[in-house]
Coordinates of C-alpha atoms and ligand atoms in Angstrom, one line a residue:
X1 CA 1.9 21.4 -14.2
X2 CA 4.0 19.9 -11.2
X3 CA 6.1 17.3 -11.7
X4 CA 6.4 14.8 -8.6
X5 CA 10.3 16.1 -8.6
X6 CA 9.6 19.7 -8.4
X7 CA 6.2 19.1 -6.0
X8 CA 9.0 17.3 -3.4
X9 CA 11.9 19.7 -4.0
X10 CA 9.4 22.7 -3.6
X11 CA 8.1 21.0 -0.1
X12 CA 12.2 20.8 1.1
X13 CA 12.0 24.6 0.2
X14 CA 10.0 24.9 3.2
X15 CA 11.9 23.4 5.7
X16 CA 15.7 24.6 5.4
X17 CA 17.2 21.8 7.6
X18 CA 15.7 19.2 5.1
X19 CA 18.9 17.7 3.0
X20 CA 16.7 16.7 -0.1
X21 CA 17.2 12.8 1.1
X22 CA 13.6 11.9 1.1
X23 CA 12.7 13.9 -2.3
X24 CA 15.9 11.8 -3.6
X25 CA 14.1 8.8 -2.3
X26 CA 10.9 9.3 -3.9
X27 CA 12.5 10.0 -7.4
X28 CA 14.0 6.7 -7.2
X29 CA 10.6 5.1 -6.5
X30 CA 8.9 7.4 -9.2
X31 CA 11.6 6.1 -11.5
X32 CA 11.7 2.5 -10.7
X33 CA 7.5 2.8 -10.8
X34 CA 7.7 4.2 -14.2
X35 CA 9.8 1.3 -15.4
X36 CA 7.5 -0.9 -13.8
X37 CA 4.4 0.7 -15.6
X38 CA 6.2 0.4 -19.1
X39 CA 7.1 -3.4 -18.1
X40 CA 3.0 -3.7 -16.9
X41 CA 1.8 -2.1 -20.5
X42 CA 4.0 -4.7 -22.6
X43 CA 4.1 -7.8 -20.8
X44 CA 2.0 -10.1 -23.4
X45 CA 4.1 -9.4 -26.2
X46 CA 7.2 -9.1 -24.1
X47 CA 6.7 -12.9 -23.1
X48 CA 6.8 -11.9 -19.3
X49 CA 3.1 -13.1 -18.0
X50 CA 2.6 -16.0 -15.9
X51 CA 4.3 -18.0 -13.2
X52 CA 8.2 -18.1 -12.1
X53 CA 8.5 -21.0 -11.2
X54 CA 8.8 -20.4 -7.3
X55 CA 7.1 -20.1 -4.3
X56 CA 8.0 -17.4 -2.3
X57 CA 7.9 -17.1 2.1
X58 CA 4.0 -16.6 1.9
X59 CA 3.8 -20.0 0.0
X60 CA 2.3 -18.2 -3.0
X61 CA 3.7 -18.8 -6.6
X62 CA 5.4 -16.4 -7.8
X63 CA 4.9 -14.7 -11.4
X64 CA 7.7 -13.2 -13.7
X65 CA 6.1 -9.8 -13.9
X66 CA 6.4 -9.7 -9.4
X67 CA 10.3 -11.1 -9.8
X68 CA 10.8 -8.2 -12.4
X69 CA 9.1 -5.6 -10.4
X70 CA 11.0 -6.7 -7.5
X71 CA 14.5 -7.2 -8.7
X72 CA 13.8 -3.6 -10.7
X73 CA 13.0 -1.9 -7.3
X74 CA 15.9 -3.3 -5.4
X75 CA 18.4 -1.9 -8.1
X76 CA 17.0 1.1 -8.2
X77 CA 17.0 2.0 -4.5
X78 CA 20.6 0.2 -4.3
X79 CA 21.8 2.9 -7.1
X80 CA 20.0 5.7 -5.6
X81 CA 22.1 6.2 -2.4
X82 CA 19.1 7.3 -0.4
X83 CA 18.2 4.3 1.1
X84 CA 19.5 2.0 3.4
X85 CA 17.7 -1.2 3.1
X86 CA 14.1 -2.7 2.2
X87 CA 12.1 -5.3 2.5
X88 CA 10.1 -7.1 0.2
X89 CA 7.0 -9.5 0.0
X90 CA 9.3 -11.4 -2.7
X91 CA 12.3 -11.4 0.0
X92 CA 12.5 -13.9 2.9
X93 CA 15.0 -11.9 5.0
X94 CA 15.6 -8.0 5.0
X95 CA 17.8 -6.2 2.7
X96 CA 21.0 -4.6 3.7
X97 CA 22.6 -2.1 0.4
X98 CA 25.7 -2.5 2.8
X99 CA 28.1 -0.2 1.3
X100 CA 29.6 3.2 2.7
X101 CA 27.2 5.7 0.3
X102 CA 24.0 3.9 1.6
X103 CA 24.5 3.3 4.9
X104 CA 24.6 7.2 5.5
X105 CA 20.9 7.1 4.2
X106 CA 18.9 7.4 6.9
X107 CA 15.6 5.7 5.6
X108 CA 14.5 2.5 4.9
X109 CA 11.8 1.6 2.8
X110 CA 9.1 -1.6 3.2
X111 CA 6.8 -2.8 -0.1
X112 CA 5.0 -5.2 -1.8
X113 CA 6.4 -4.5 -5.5
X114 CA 3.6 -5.9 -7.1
X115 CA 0.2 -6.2 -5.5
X116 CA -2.9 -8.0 -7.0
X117 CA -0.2 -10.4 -8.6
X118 CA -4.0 -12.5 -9.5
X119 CA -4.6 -10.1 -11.6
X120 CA -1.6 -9.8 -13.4
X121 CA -2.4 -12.5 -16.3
X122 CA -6.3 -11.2 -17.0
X123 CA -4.7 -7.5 -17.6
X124 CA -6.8 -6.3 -14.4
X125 CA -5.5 -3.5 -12.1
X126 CA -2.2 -4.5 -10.0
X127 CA -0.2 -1.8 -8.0
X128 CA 2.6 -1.2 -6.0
X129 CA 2.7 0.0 -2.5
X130 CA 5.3 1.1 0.0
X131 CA 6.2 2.5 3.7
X132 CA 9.2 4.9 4.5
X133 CA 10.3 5.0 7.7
X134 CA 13.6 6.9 9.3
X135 CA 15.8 4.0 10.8
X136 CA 16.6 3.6 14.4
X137 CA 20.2 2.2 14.0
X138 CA 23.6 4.3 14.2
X139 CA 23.9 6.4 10.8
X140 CA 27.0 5.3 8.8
X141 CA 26.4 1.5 10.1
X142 CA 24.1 -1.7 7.7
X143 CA 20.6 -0.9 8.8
X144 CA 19.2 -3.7 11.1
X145 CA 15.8 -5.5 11.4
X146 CA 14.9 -3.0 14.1
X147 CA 14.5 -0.3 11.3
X148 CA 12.0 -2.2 10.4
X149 CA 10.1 -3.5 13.0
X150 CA 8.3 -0.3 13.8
X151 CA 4.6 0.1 14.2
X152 CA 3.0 1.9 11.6
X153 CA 2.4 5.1 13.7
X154 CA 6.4 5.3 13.0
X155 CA 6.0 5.7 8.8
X156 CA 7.4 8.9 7.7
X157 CA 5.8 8.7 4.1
X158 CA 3.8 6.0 2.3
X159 CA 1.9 5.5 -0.8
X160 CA 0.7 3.4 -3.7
X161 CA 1.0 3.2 -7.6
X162 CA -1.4 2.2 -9.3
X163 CA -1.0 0.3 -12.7
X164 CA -4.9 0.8 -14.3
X165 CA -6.4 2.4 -17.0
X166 CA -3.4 5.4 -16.2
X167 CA -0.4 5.0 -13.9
X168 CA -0.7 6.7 -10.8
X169 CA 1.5 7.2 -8.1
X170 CA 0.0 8.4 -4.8
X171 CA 2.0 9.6 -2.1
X172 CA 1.3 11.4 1.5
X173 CA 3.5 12.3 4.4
X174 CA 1.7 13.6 7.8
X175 CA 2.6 17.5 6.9
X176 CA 1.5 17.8 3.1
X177 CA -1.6 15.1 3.4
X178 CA -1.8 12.8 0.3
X179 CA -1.4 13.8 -2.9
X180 CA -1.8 11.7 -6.6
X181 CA 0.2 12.0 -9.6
X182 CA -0.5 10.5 -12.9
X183 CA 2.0 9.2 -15.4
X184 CA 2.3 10.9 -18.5
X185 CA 3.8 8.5 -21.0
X186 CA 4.9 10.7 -23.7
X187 CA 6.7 12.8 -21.7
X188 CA 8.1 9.8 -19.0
X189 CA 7.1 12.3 -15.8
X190 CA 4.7 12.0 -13.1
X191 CA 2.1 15.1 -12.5
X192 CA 0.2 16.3 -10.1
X193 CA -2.9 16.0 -11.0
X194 CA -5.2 15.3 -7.8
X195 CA -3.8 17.4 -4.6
X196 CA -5.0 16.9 -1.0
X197 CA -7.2 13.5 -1.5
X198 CA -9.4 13.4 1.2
X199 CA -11.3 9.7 1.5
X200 CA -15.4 11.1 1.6
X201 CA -16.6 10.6 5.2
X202 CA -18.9 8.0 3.8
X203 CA -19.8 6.2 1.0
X204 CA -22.1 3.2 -0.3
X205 CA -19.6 0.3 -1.4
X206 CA -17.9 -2.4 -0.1
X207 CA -14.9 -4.1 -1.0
X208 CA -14.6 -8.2 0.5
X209 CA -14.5 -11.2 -1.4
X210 CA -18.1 -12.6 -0.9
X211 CA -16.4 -15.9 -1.1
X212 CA -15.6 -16.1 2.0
X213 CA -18.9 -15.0 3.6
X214 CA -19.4 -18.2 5.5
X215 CA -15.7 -18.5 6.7
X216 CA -15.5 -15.0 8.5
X217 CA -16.6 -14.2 11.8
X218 CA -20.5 -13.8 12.6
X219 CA -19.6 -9.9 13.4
X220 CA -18.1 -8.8 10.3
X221 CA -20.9 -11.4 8.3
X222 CA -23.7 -8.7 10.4
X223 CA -21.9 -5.9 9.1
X224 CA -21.9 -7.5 5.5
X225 CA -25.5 -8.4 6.1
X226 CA -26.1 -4.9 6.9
X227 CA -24.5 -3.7 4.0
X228 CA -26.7 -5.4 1.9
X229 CA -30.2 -5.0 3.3
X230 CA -32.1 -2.5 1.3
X231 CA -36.1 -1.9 2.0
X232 CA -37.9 -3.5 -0.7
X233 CA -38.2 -1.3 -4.3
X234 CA -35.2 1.1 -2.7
X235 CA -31.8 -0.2 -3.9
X236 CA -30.1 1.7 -0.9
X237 CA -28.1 -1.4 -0.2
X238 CA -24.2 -1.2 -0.9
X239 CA -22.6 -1.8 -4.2
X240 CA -20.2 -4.9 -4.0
X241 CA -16.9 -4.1 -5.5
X242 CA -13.9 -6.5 -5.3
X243 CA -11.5 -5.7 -7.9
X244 CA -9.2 -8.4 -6.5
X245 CA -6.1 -6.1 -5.9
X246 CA -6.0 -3.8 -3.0
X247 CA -4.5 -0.9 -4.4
X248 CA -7.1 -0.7 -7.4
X249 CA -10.1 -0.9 -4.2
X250 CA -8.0 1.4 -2.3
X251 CA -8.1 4.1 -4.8
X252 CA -11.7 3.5 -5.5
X253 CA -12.2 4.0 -1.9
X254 CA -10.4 7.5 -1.9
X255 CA -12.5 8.9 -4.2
X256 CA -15.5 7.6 -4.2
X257 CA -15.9 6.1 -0.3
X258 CA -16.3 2.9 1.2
X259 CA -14.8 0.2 2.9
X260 CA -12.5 -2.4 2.2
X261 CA -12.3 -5.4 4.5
X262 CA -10.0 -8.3 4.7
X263 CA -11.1 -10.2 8.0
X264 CA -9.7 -12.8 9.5
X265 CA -11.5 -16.4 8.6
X266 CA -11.3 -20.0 9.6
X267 CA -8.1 -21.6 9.3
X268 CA -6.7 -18.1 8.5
X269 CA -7.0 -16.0 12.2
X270 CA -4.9 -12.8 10.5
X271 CA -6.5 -12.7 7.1
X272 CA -4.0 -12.7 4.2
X273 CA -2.6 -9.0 3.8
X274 CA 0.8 -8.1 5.3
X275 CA 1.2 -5.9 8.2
X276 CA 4.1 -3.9 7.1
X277 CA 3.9 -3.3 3.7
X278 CA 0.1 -3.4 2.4
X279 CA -2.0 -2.9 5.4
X280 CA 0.4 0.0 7.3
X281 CA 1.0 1.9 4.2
X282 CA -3.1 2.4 3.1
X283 CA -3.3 2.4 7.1
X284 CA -1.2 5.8 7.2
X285 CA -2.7 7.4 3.6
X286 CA -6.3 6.6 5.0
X287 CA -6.2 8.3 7.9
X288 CA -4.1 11.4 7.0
X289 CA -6.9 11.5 4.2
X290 CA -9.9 11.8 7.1
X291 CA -10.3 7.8 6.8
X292 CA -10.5 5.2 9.4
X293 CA -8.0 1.7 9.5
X294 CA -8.3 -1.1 11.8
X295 CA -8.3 -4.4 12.5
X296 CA -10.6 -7.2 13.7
X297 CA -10.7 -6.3 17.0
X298 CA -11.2 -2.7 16.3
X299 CA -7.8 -1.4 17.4
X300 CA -6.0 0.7 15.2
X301 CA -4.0 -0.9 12.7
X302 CA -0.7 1.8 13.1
X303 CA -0.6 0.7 17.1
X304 CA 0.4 -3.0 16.3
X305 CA 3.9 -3.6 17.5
X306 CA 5.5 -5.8 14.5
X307 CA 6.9 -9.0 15.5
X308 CA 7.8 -10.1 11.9
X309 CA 8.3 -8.5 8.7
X310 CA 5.8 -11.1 7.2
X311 CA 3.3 -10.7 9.9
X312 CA 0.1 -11.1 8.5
X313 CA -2.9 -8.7 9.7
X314 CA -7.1 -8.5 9.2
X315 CA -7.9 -5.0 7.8
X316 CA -11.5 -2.7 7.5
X317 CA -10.5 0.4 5.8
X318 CA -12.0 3.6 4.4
X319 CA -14.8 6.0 4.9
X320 CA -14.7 6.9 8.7
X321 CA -18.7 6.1 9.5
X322 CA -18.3 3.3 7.8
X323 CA -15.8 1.9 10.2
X324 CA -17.6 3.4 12.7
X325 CA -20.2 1.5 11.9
X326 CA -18.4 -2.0 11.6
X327 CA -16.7 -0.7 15.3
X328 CA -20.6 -0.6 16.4
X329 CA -21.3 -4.0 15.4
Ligands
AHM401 P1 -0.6 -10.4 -3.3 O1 0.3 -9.4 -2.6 O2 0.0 -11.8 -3.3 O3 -1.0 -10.0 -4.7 O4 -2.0 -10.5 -2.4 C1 -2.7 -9.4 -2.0 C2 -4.0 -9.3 -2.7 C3 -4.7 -8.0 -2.5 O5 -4.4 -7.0 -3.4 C4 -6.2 -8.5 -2.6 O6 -7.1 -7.6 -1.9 C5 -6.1 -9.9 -2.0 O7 -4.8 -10.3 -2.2 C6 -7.1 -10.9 -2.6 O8 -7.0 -12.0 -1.9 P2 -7.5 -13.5 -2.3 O9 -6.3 -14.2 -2.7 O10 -8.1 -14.0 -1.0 O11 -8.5 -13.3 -3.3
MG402 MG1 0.2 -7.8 -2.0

C-alpha cells in the first residue's frame, strides 16, 4: 500500500528539477487533515460542537469545530516552510507567514477549512477543501493578494477531504489526474486506495436544495423539472440527493455521477459558494476527472478573473452530459 507521502515523493522521482516543495506541501495538509479528522471523530465528548460566538466576513456564525480547523491549518502550513500565505473562508484579509523560511516557498494555498459547517452539530458529512497555486510575486519577498487573485485555470493542485463514514483525502494535479486516499486510523497515514477517479460521463442524481425551487431562475427550475419527469410506472426520473455539504455531494458525484447545482436565486445573483476556494478547487478535480464545471451563464467556472477572495459564484457540476444538458436548456 502507498502512503500519500511516498505516492508524492515517487511522482518528484519523475521529474528531476522538482525540489520536493509541493510533496512537502501536501504532507502538511495530510497532517493538519488528519488532526482535523481526530478533532471531527471526538467533538461531542470533547465539548467542541456548536457556535463560536462570531460572525465571520460571509455574515455566517461561526462554530468552534470551523475556528479549530482553521487555526489548526494556519499553524500547520506556517510550521511547514512550504508555503507562503493562505486564505481562508474564516479570514477577512489574506495571510502573509512573513518570515525569511516561508517567503522562499513559492506556493500559496486558498481553503475553506471546514465545509458543510450545518452539518457539523447533526454528525453529518463536512470536509475540507483547498487550491494551490504557484505565486506570481518576487521569491524571497511576503506573498501579495495578486497570488491569489488568479483564475482557476491557474491552480497547480487541488482537492478535498472528506470527514464521512472514513477520512478521505482526495487530491489531483493536471499531470497525475485525481487520486483518493483514505485514512487509516490505527496506523495515522493516508493510502491510496482509489487511483485515477474519473467522474462517470453520466449519471441519474442531482444534488440542489429543492428549497429554493421557486427562488432560482426559470432555466435551471426546466432543467430541475426535467430531472424529475419520469413516464408514468418507469421511475427513470433522477434521485434527489442533497447531503448539505459540498464535499460529501462532490464525492458522491465522482463515483457515482451527477450533478450538483448551486444557482444563483433572488436576492442572491452569485449563489452562496465561494469562488476561490469551494467552487475553483471541485472546478479543477471535475474536469481533470472527465467532468464538466460552470456557472450560470454557462461559462466555465476556471475562466472567471477573481476580483475578491470572497467572491461568491453559482455552480452546476459533474457528469459532462449532464451539464451538457443544463448548457442545452
Ligand atoms: P459553508 O462553507 O459555510 O459550510 O457553506 C457551504 C455549504 C456547502 O457545502 C453546501 O452545499 C451549501 O453550503 C448549503 O447551503 P445552504 O446554506 O443554502 O443550505
Ligand atoms: Mg464552505
Amino acid at each position: 500500500m502507498t502512503t500519500l507521502d511516498e505516492f508524492t515523493i515517487q511522482q518528484l522521482r519523475l521529474y528531476p528539477q522538482a525540489t520536493g516543495e509541493l510533496s512537502g506541501l501536501l504532507r502538511g495538509i495530510g497532517l493538519a487533515a488528519k488532526m482535523v479528522s481526530s478533532l471531527v471523530n471526538k467533538a461531542a465528548i470533547a465539548d467542541i460542537l456548536g457556535e463560536a460566538g462570531n460572525i465571520n466576513i460571509q455574515g455566517e456564525s461561526v462554530q468552534k469545530l470551523d475556528q479549530l480547523a482553521n487555526q489548526t491549518f494556519i499553524n500547520v502550513l506556517r510550521n511547514s516552510i512550504y508555503c507562503a500565505g493562505m486564505v481562508s473562508e474564516e479570514n477577512d484579509d489574506i495571510i502573509v507567514f512573513d518570515d525569511p523560511k516561508n517567503n522562499q516557498s513559492k506556493y500559496v494555498v486558498l481553503m475553506d477549512p471546514l465545509d458543510g459547517s450545518a452539518n457539523i452539530d447533526v454528525n453529518m458529512p463536512i470536509g475540507t477543501i483547498f487550491s494551490i497555486y504557484r505565486r506570481v510575486s518576487e521569491l524571497g519577498k511576503p506573498c501579495t493578494k495578486e497570488d491569489f487573485l488568479q483564475k482557476g485555470d491557474n491552480q497547480f493542485g487541488a482537492g478535498y477531504v472528506l470527514y464521512g463514514s472514513s477520512t478521505m483525502f482526495i487530491y489531483g494535479t493536471k499531470r497525475h489526474s485525481v487520486n483518493g486516499f483514505t485514512l487509516d486510523n490505527s496506523v495515522g497515514e493516508f493510502y491510496l486506495s482509489n487511483p485515477h477517479m474519473q467522474i462517470p460521463e453520466s449519471g441519474k442524481s442531482y444534488s440542489f436544495d429543492r428549497k429554493y425551487y421557486y427562488s432560482v431562475s426559470d432555466k435551471v427550475r426546466r432543467y430541475i423539472d426535467k430531472c424529475d419527469y419520469s413516464e408514468e410506472g418507469k421511475e427513470d426520473n433522477f434521485s434527489n440527493k442533497n447531503y448539505g455539504s459540498m464535499v460529501a455531494d462532490m464525492h458522491r458525484i465522482f463515483f457515482k455521477g451527477g450533478i450538483f447545482m448551486y444557482p444563483s436565486r433572488i436576492g442572491k445573483p452569485k449563489g452562496k459558494l465561494r469562488l476561490m476556494y469551494e467552487c475553483n478547487p471541485m472546478a479543477f478535480l471535475a474536469e481533470i476527472s472527465g467532468g464538466q464545471a460552470i456557472e450560470e451563464s454557462g461559462r466555465r467556472i476556471m475562466d472567471e478573473q477573481p476580483e475578491n477572495i470572497h467572491e461568491r459564484s453559482s455552480i452546476f457540476i459533474g457528469s459532462k452530459n449532464l451539464i451538457n444538458d443544463f448548457l442545452e436548456i
